[in-house]
PDB file of C-alpha atoms in Angstrom:
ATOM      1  CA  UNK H   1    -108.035 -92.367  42.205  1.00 78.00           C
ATOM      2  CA  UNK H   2    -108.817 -89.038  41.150  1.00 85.00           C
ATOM      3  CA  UNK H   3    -106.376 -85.912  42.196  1.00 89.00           C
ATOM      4  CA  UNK H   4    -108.207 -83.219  43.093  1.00 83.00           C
ATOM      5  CA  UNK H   5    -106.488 -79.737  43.494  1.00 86.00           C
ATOM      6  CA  UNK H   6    -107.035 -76.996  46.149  1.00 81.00           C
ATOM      7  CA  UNK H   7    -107.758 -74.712  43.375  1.00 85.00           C
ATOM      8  CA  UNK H   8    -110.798 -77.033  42.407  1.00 85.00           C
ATOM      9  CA  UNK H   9    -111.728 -77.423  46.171  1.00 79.00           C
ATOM     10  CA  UNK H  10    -112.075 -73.575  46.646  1.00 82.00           C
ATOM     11  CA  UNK H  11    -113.988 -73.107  43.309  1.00 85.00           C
ATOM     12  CA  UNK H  12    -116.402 -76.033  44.262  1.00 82.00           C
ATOM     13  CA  UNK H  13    -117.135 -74.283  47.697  1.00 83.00           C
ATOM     14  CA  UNK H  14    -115.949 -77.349  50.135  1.00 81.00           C
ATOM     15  CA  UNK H  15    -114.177 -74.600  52.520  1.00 78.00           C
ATOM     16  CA  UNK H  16    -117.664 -73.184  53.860  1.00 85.00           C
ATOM     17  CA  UNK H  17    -119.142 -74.881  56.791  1.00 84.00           C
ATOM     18  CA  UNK H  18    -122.077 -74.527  58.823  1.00 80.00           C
ATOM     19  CA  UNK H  19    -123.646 -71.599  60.124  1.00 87.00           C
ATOM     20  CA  UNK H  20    -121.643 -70.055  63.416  1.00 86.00           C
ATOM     21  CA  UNK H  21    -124.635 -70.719  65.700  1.00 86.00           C
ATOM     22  CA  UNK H  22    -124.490 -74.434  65.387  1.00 81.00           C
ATOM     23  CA  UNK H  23    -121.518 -74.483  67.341  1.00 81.00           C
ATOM     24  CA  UNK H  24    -119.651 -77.661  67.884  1.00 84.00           C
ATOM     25  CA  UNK H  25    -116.309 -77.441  70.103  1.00 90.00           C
ATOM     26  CA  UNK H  26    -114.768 -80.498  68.432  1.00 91.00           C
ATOM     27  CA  UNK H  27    -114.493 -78.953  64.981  1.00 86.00           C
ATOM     28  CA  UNK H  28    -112.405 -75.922  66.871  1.00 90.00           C
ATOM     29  CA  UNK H  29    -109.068 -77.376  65.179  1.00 93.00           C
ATOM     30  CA  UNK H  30    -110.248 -77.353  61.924  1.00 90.00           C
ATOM     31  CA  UNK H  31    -112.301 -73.686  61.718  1.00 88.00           C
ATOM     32  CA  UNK H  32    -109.760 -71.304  59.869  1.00 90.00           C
ATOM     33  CA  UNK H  33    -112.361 -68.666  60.811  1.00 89.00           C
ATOM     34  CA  UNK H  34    -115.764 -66.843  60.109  1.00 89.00           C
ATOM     35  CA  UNK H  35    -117.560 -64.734  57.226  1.00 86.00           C
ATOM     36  CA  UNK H  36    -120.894 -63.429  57.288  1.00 88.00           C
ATOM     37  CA  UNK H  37    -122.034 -65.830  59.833  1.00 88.00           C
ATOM     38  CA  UNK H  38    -120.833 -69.035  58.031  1.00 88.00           C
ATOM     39  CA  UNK H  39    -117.533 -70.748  59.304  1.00 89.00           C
ATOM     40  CA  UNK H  40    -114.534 -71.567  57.425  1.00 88.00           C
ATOM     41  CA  UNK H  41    -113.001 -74.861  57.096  1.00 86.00           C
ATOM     42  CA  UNK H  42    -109.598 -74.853  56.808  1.00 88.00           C
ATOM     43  CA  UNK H  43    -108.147 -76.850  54.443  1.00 83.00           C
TER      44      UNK H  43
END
């Protein structure tokens, strides 16, 4: 198994999520926030 670090994960982009229009309530928990109309994931 490869460890992957959360330096790598931020570099690579994984944090950014979809665009705030396509809401979905069940990903609520995991949305650290928004920026520029994109959602972040929070890791």
């Amino acid at each position: 198994m490869v460890n992957v670090t959360m330096k790598e994960l931020l570099e690579s982009g994984v944090h950014f999520g979809h665009e705030t229009k396509r809401w979905d309530p069940k990903m609520k928990p995991y949305i650290f926030g928004a920026r520029d109309g994109i959602y972040i994931i929070d890791l």
